[in-house]
Short mmCIF file of C-alpha atoms in Angstrom, two decimals:
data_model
loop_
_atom_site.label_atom_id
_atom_site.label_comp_id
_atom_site.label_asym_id
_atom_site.label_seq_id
_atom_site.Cartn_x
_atom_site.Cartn_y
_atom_site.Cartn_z
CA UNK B 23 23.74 -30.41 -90.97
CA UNK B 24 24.45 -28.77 -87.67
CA UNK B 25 22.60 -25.94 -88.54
CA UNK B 26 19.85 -27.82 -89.79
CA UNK B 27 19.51 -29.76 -86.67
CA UNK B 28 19.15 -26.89 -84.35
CA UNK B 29 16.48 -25.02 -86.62
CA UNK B 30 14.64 -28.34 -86.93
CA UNK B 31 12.76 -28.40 -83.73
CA UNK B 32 11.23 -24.67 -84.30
CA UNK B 33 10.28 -25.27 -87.72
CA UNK B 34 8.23 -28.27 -87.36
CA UNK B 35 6.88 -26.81 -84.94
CA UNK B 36 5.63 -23.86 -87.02
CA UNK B 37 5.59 -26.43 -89.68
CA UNK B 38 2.89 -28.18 -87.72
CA UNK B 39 0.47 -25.23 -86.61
CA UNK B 40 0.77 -23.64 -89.89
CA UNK B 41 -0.99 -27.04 -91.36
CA UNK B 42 2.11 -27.91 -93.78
CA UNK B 43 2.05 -31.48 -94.65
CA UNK B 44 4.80 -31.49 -97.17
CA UNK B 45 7.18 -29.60 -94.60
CA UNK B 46 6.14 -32.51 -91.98
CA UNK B 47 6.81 -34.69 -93.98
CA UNK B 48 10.43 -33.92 -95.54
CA UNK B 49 11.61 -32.89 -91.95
CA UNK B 50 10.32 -35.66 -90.13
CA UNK B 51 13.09 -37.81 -92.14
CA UNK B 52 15.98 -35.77 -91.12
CA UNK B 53 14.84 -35.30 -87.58
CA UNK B 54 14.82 -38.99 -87.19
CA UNK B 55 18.06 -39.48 -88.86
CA UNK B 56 19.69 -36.62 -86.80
CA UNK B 57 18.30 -38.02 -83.30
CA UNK B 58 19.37 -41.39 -84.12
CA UNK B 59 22.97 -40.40 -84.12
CA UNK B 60 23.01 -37.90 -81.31
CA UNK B 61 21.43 -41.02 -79.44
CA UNK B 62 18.36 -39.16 -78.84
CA UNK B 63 14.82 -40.72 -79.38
CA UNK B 64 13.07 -38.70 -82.38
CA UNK B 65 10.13 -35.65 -81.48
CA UNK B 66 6.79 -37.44 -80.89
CA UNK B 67 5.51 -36.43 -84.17
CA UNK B 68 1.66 -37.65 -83.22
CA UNK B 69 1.48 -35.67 -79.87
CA UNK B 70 3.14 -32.21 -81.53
CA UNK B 71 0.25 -32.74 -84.45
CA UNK B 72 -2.70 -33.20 -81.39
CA UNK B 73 -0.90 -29.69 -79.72
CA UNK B 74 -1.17 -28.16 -82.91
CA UNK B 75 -5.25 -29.37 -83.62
CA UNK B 76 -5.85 -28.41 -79.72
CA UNK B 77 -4.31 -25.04 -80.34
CA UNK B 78 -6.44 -24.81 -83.95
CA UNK B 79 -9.82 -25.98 -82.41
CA UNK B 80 -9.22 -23.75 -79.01
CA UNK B 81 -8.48 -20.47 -81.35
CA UNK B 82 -11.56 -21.76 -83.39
CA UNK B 83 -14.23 -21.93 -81.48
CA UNK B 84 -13.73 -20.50 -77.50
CA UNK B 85 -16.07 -18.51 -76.60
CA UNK B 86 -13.71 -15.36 -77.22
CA UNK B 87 -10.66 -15.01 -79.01
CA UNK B 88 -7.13 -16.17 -77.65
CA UNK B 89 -3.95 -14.66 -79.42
CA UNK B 90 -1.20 -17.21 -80.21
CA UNK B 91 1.11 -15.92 -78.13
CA UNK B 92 -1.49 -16.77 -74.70
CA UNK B 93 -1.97 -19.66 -76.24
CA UNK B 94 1.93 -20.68 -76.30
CA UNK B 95 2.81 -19.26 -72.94
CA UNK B 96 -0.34 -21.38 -71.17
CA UNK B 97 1.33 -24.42 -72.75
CA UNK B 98 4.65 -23.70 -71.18
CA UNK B 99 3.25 -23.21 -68.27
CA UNK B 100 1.22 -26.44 -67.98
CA UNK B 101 4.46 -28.35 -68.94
CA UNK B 102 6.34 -26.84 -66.08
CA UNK B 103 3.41 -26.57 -63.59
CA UNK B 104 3.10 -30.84 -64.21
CA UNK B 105 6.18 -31.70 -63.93
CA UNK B 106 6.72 -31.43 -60.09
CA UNK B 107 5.19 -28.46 -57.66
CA UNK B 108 8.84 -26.63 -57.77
CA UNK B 109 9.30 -26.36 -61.25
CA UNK B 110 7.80 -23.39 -63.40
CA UNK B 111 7.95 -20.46 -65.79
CA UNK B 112 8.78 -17.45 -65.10
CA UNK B 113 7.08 -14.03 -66.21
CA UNK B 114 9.03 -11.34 -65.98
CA UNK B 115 7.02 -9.95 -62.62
CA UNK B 116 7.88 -13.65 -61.22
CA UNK B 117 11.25 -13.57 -61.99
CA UNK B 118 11.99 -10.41 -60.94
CA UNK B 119 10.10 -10.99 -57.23
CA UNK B 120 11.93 -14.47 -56.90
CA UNK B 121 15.15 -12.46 -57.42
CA UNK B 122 13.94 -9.77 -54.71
CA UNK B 123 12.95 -12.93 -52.12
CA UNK B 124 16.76 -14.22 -52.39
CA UNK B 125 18.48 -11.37 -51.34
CA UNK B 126 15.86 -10.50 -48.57
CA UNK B 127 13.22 -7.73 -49.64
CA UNK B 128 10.04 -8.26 -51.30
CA UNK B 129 5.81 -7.56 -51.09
CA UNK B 130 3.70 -9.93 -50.00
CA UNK B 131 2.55 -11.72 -46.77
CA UNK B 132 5.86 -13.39 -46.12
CA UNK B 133 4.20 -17.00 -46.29
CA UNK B 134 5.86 -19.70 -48.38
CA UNK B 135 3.59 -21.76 -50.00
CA UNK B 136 3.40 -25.05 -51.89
CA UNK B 137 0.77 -27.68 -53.27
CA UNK B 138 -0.58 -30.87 -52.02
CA UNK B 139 -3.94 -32.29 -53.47
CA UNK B 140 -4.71 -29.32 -56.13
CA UNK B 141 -4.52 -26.75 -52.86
CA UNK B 142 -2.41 -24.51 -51.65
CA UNK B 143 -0.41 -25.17 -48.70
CA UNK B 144 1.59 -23.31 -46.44
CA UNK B 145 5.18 -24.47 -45.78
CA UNK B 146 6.10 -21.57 -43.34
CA UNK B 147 5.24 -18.53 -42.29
CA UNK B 148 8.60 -15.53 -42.21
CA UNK B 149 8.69 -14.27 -38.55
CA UNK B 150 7.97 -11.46 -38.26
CA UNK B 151 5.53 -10.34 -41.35
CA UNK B 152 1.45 -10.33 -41.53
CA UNK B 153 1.22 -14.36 -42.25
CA UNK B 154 3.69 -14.65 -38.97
CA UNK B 155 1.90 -12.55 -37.20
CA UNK B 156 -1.72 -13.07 -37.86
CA UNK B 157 -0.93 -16.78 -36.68
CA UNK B 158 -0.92 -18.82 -39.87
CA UNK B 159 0.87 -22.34 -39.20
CA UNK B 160 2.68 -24.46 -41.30
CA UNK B 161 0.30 -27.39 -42.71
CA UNK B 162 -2.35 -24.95 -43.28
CA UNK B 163 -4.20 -25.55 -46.48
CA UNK B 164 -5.75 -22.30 -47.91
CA UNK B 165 -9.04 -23.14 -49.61
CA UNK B 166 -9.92 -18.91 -50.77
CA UNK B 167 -8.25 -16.31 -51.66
CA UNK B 168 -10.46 -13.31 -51.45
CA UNK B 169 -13.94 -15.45 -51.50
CA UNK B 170 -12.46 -17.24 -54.97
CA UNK B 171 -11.26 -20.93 -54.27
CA UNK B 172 -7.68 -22.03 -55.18
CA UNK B 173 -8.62 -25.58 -55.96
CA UNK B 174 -6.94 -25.74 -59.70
CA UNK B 175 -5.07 -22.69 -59.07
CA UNK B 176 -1.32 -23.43 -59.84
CA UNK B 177 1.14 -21.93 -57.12
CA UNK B 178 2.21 -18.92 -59.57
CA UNK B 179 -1.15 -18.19 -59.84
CA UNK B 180 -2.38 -18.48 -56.15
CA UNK B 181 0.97 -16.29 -55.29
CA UNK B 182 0.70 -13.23 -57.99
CA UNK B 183 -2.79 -13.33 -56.30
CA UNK B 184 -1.68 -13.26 -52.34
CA UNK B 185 0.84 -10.18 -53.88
CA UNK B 186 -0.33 -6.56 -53.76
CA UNK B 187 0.48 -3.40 -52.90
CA UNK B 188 1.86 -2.77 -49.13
CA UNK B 189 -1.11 -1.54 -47.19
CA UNK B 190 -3.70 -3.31 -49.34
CA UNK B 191 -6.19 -5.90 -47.74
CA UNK B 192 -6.36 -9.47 -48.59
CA UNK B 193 -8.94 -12.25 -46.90
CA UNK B 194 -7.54 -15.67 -46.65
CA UNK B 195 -10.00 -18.59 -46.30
CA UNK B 196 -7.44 -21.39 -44.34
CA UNK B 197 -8.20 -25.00 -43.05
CA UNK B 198 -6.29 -26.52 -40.06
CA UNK B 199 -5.99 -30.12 -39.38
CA UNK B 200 -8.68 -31.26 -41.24
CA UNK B 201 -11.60 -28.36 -39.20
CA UNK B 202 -13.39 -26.00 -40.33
CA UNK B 203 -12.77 -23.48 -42.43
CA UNK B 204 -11.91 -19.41 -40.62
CA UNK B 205 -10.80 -16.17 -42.06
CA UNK B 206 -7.84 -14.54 -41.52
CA UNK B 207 -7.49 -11.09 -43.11
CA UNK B 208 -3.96 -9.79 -43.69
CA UNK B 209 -2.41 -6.25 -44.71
CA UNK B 210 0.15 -6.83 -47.30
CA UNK B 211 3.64 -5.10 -46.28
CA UNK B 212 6.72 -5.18 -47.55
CA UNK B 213 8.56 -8.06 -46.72
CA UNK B 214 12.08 -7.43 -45.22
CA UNK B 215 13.32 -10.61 -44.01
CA UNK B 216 15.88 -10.82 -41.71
CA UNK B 217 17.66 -13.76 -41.93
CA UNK B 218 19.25 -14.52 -38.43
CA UNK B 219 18.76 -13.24 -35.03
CA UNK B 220 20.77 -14.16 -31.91
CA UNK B 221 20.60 -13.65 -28.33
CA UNK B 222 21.92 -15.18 -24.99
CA UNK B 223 18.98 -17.02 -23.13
CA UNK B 224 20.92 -17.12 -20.27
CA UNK B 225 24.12 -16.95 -18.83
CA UNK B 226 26.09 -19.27 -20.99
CA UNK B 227 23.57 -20.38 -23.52
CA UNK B 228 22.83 -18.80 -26.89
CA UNK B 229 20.22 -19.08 -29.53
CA UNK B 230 20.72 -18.13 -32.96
CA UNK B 231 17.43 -18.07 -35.42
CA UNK B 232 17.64 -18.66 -39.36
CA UNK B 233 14.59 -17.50 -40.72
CA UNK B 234 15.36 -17.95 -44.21
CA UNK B 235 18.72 -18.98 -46.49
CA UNK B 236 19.46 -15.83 -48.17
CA UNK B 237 23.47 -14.91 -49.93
CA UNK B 238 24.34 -13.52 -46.84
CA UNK B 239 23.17 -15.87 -44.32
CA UNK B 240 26.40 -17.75 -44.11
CA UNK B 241 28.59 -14.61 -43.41
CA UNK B 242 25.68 -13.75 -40.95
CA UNK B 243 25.63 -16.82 -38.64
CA UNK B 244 29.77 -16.45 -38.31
CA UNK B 245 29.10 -12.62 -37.20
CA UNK B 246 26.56 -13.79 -34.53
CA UNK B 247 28.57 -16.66 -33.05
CA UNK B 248 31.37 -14.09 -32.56
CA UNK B 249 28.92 -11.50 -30.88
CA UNK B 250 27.15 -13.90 -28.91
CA UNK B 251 31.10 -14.91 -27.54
CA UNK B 252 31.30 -11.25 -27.00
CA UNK B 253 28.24 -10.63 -24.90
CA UNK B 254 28.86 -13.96 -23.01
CA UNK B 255 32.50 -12.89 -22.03
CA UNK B 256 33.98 -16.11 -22.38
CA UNK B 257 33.54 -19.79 -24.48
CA UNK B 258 29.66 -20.66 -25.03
CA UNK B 259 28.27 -23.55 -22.87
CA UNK B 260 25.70 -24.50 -25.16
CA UNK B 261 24.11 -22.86 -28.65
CA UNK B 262 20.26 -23.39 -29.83
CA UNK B 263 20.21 -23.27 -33.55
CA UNK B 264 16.28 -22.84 -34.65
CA UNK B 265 15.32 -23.69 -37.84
CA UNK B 266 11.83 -24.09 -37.54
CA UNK B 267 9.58 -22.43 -39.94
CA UNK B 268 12.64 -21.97 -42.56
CA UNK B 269 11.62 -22.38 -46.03
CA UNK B 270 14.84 -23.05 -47.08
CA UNK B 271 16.58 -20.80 -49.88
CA UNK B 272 20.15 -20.36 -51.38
CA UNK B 273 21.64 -23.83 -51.26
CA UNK B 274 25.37 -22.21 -50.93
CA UNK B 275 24.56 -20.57 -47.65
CA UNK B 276 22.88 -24.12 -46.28
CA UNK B 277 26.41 -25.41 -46.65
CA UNK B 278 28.08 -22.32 -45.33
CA UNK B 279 26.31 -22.48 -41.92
CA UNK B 280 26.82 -25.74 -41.54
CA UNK B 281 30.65 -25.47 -42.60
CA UNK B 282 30.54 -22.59 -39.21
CA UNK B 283 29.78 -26.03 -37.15
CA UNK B 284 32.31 -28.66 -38.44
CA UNK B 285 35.60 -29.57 -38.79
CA UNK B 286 35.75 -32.00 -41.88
CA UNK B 287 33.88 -34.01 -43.84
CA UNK B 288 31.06 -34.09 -46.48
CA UNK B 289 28.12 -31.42 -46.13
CA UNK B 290 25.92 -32.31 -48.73
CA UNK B 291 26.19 -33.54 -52.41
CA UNK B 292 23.72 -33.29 -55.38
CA UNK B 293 22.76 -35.97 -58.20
CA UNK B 294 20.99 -34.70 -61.41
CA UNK B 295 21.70 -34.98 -65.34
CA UNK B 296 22.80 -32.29 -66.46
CA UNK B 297 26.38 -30.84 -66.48
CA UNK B 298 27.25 -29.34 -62.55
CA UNK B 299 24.65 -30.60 -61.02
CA UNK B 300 26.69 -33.23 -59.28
CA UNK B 301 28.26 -31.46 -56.77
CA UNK B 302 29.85 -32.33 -53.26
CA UNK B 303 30.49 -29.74 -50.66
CA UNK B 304 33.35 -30.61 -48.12
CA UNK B 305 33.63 -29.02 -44.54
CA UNK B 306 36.70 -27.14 -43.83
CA UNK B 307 39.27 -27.21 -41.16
CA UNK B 308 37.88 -23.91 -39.30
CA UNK B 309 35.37 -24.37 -36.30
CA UNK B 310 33.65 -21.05 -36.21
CA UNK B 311 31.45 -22.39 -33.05
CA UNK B 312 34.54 -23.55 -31.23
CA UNK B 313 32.67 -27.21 -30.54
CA UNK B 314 29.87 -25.99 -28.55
CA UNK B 315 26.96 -28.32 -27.54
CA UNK B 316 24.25 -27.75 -30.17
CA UNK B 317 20.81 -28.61 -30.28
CA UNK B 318 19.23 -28.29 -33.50
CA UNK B 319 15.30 -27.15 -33.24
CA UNK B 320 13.30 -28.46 -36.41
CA UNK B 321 9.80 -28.70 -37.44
CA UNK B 322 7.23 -29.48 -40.55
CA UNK B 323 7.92 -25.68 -41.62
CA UNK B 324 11.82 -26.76 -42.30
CA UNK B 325 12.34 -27.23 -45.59
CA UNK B 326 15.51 -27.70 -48.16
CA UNK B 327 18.51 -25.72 -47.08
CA UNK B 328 17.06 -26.09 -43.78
CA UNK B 329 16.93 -30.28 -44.23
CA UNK B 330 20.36 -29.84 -45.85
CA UNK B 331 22.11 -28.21 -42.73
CA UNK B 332 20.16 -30.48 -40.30
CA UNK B 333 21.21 -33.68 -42.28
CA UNK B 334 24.44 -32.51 -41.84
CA UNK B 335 24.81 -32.15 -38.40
CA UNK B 336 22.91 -35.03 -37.74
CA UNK B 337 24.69 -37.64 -39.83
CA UNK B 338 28.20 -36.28 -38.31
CA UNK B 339 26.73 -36.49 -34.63
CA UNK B 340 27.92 -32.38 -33.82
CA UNK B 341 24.37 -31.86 -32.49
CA UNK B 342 21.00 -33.00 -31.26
CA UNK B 343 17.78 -32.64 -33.12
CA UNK B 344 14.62 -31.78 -31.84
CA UNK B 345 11.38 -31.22 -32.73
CA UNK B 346 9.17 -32.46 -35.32
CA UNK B 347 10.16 -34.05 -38.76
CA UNK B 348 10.65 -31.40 -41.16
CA UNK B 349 9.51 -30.93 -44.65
CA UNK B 350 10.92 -32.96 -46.93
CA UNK B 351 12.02 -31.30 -49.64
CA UNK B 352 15.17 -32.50 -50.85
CA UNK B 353 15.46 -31.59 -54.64
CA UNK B 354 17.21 -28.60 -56.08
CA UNK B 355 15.85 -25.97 -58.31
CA UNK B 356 18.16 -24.06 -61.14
CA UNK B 357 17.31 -20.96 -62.25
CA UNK B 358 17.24 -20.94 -66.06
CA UNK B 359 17.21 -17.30 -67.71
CA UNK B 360 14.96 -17.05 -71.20
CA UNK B 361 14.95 -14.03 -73.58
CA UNK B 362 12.97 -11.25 -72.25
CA UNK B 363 13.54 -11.45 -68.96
CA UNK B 364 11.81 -14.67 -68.25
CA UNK B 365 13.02 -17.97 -67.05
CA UNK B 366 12.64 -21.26 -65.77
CA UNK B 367 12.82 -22.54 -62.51
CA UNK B 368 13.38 -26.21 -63.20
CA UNK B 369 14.17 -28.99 -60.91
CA UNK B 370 17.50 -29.98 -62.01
CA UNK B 371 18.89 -32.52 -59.09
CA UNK B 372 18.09 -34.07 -55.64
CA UNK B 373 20.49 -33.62 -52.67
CA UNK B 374 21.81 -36.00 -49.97
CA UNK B 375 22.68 -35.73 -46.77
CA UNK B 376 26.38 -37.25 -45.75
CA UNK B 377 25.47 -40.72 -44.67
CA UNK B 378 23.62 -40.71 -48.44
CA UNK B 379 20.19 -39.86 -47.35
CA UNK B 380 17.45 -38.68 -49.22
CA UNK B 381 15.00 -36.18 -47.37
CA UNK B 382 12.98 -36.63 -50.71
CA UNK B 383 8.93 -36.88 -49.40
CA UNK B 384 10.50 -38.09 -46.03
CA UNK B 385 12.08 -35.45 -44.40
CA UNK B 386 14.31 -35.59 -41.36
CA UNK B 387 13.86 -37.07 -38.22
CA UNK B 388 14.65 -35.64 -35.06
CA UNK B 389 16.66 -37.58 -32.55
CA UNK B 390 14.16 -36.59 -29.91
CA UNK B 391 10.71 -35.42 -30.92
CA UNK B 392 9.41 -32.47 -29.02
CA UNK B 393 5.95 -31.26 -30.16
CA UNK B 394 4.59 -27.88 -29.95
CA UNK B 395 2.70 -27.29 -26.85
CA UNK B 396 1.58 -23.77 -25.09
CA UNK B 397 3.15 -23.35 -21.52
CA UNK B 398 0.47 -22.80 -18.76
CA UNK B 399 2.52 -21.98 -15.22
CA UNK B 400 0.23 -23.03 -11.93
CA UNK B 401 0.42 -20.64 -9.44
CA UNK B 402 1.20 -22.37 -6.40
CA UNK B 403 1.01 -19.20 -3.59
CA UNK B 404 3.54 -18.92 -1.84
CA UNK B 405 4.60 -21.39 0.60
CA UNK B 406 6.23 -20.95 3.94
CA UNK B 407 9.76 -21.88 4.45
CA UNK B 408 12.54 -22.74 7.05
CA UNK B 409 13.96 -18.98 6.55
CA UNK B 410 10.29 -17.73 7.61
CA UNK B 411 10.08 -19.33 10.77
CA UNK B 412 10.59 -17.09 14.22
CA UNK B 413 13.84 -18.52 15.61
CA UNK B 414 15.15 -20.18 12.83
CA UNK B 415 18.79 -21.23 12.86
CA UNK B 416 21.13 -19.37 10.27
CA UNK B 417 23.11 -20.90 7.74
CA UNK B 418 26.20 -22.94 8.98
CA UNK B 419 28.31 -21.66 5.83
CA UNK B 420 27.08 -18.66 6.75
CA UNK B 421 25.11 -17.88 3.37
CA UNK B 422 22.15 -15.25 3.22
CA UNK B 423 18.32 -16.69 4.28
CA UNK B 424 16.32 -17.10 1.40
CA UNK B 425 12.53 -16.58 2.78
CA UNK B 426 9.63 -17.08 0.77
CA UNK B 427 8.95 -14.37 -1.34
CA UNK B 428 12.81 -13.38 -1.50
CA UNK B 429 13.42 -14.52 -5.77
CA UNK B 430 13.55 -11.53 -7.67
CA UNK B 431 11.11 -11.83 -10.97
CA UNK B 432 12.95 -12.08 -14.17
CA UNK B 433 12.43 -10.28 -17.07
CA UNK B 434 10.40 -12.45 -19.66
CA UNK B 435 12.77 -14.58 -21.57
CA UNK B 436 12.32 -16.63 -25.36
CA UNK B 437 12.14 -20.00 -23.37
CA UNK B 438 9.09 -18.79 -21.59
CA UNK B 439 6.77 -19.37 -23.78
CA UNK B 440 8.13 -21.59 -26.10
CA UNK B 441 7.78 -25.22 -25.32
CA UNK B 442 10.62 -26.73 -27.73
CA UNK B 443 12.78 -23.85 -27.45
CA UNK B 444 13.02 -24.45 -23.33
CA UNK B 445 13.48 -28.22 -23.69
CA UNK B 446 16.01 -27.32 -26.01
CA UNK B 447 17.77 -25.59 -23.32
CA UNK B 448 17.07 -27.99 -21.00
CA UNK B 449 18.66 -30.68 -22.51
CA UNK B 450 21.98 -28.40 -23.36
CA UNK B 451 21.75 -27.70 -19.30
CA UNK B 452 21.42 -31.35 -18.47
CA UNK B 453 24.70 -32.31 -20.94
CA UNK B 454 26.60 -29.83 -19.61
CA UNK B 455 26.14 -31.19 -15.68
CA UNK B 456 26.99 -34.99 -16.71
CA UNK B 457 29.80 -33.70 -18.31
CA UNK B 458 31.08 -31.23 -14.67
CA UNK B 459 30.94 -28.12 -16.72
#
């Protein structure tokens, strides 16, 4: 009967495209019979005969003939594709280039992309690669991809067509905040992210930038907290983490970085059906970033590991959030290998934050919002002083005059140009001075 019961779902299947009615009907018994002990409710025996006339009628009379096995594969694909915008199957090519964008190498634009209203959105562009460059902004909804629209397009489809060969051309049609619709065109390269930068932005004060969660990234962040000690020469007075534009990726390194930042407690834990996909990830003793006052820069491009890492620092107070709210994306996708080299990438749980938030279609929001804004500096001339005046007394503490004219110009800096990133600093600046530091 075991035996039976695991063939059972295949052969009325083929029972039901081959036209059998006697093989319906015998099986249909013992599949009822079976499911009603195992608990389970029985196959829908009406819809699996309407798939198998839909099949028959499409095979019938399309306007050109469709093999069985397109036929089959479309099917899976619409069952995945409607389930939720993460979820789908994956060809071989697919499967092989999601395996490539985990561990950091790949073709393409470097744009993540998702869905939202039968178009194709963009989550984030990578820094760094064509989309980055070209200026293509989270929230942007692209309507043509090479002249042909992507409304019904599902997201495999819209990204096998966005992937090339390096040096290739491709012509993206976008729309931004509801305007009109421009061109950008793009030259596909080979995508090699890297997944965190750091540098000091000043004396004191360091910035490290998570592009993307890839295996490493954990390992990564702990390598530039100890360098950016290094270059500083003594204990950091205040660290920007920057986590805008992150797309998220390899849920294990979300809770790694965020382990490099506390002491104890709960990172993150997972809810879904099926077996290991509750899990809770604890915080351990070891404070990679030695307590240093963090300010946590996110935005609508953040997404999943990114939310994950930000819940967590928010919930146990370690550091400020600023910015914009961020994606929400808060369910986890399980990579399910098939025979011949496919496999499904199905939506298997949704995470919470400590506090037992869900960032599900909310996101996170920051504890001080901070939009983007471009920096414009007046130029005021430059004004005449004390220490420019014929006669002027010197210094009682006998310090150097400081005349007009008399600041040396500093060599361009992150925070220059970067609205959130300065008030980030800013704010890091202004805790450190209540504080005597």
């Amino acid at each position: 009967m075991q035996q039976f019961r695991r063939l059972t779902p295949l052969a009325l299947a083929l029972g039901l495209m081959l036209g059998s009615p006697t093989l319906l009907a015998a099986e249909a018994v013992e599949v009822s019979a079976v499911e009603a002990v195992n608990g389970k409710a029985p196959l829908p025996l009406e819809e699996l005969r309407t798939f198998a006339e839909v099949m028959d009628r499409i095979k019938a009379a399309y306007v050109e003939p469709v093999d069985d096995k397109t036929l089959l594969e479309n099917a899976i694909k619409g069952m995945l594709g409607n389930l939720d915008p993460h979820s789908a199957y994956l060809e071989p090519e697919a499967f092989a280039e999601l395996q490539e964008s985990t561990s950091g190498e790949f073709g393409g634009l470097g744009i993540e992309v998702g869905t939202e209203d039968g178009f194709i959105k963009v989550v984030s562009p990578i820094d760094d690669t064509p989309a980055s460059k070209a200026g293509i902004q989270p929230g942007d909804l692209i309507v043509k991809i090479d002249g042909q629209p992507t409304k019904g397009l599902s997201l495999m489809e819209a990204v096998d067509k966005m992937r090339g060969k390096a040096g290739s051309k491709i012509n993206l049609t976008l729309v931004r905040e509801g305007g009109k619709p421009f061109d950008v065109e793009l030259t596909r390269a080979v995508i090699k992210v890297k997944s965190v930068r750091s540098q000091l932005l000043e004396d004191g004060y360091g910035l490290i930038r998570i592009s993307q969660f890839q295996v490493n990234t954990g390992e990564e962040v702990g390598k530039a907290l100890a360098k950016l000690r290094k270059d500083n020469g003594k204990k950091l007075r205040g660290l920007v983490l920057d986590l805008r534009n992150n797309p998220g990726g390899v849920l294990q390194a979300a809770v790694e970085v965020a382990d490099h930042f506390l002491k104890k407690g709960l990172i993150v834990y997972t809810e879904g059906r099926i077996a290991n996909s509750e899990l809770r990830f604890n915080a351990d003793p070891a404070d990679a970033s030695e307590g240093v006052p963090l300010v946590v820069l996110i935005n609508g491009g953040s997404a999943s590991a990114s939310e994950i890492v930000a819940g967590a620092l928010q919930d146990h107070k370690r550091g400020v959030l600023m910015g914009t709210d961020s994606f929400g994306k808060g369910s986890v996708q399980t990579v399910l290998p098939l025979n011949n080299d496919r496999a499904l990438k199905l939506t298997t749980a949704l995470y919470f934050t400590p506090n037992g938030r869900s960032i599900q279609a909310q996101g996170i929001v920051p504890d001080i919002e901070v939009a983007r804004a471009k920096l414009t500096r007046e130029d005021s001339g430059e004004l005449i002083k004390e220490a420019d005046l014929a006669g002027h007394l010197g210094n009682g503490n006998g310090g150097a005059d400081k005349p007009s004219g008399s600041k040396q110009q500093k060599a361009p800096r992150p925070q220059d140009d970067d609205y959130q990133l300065s008030q980030a600093l800013n704010l890091l600046k202004g805790l450190n001075v209540t504080r005597g530091e």
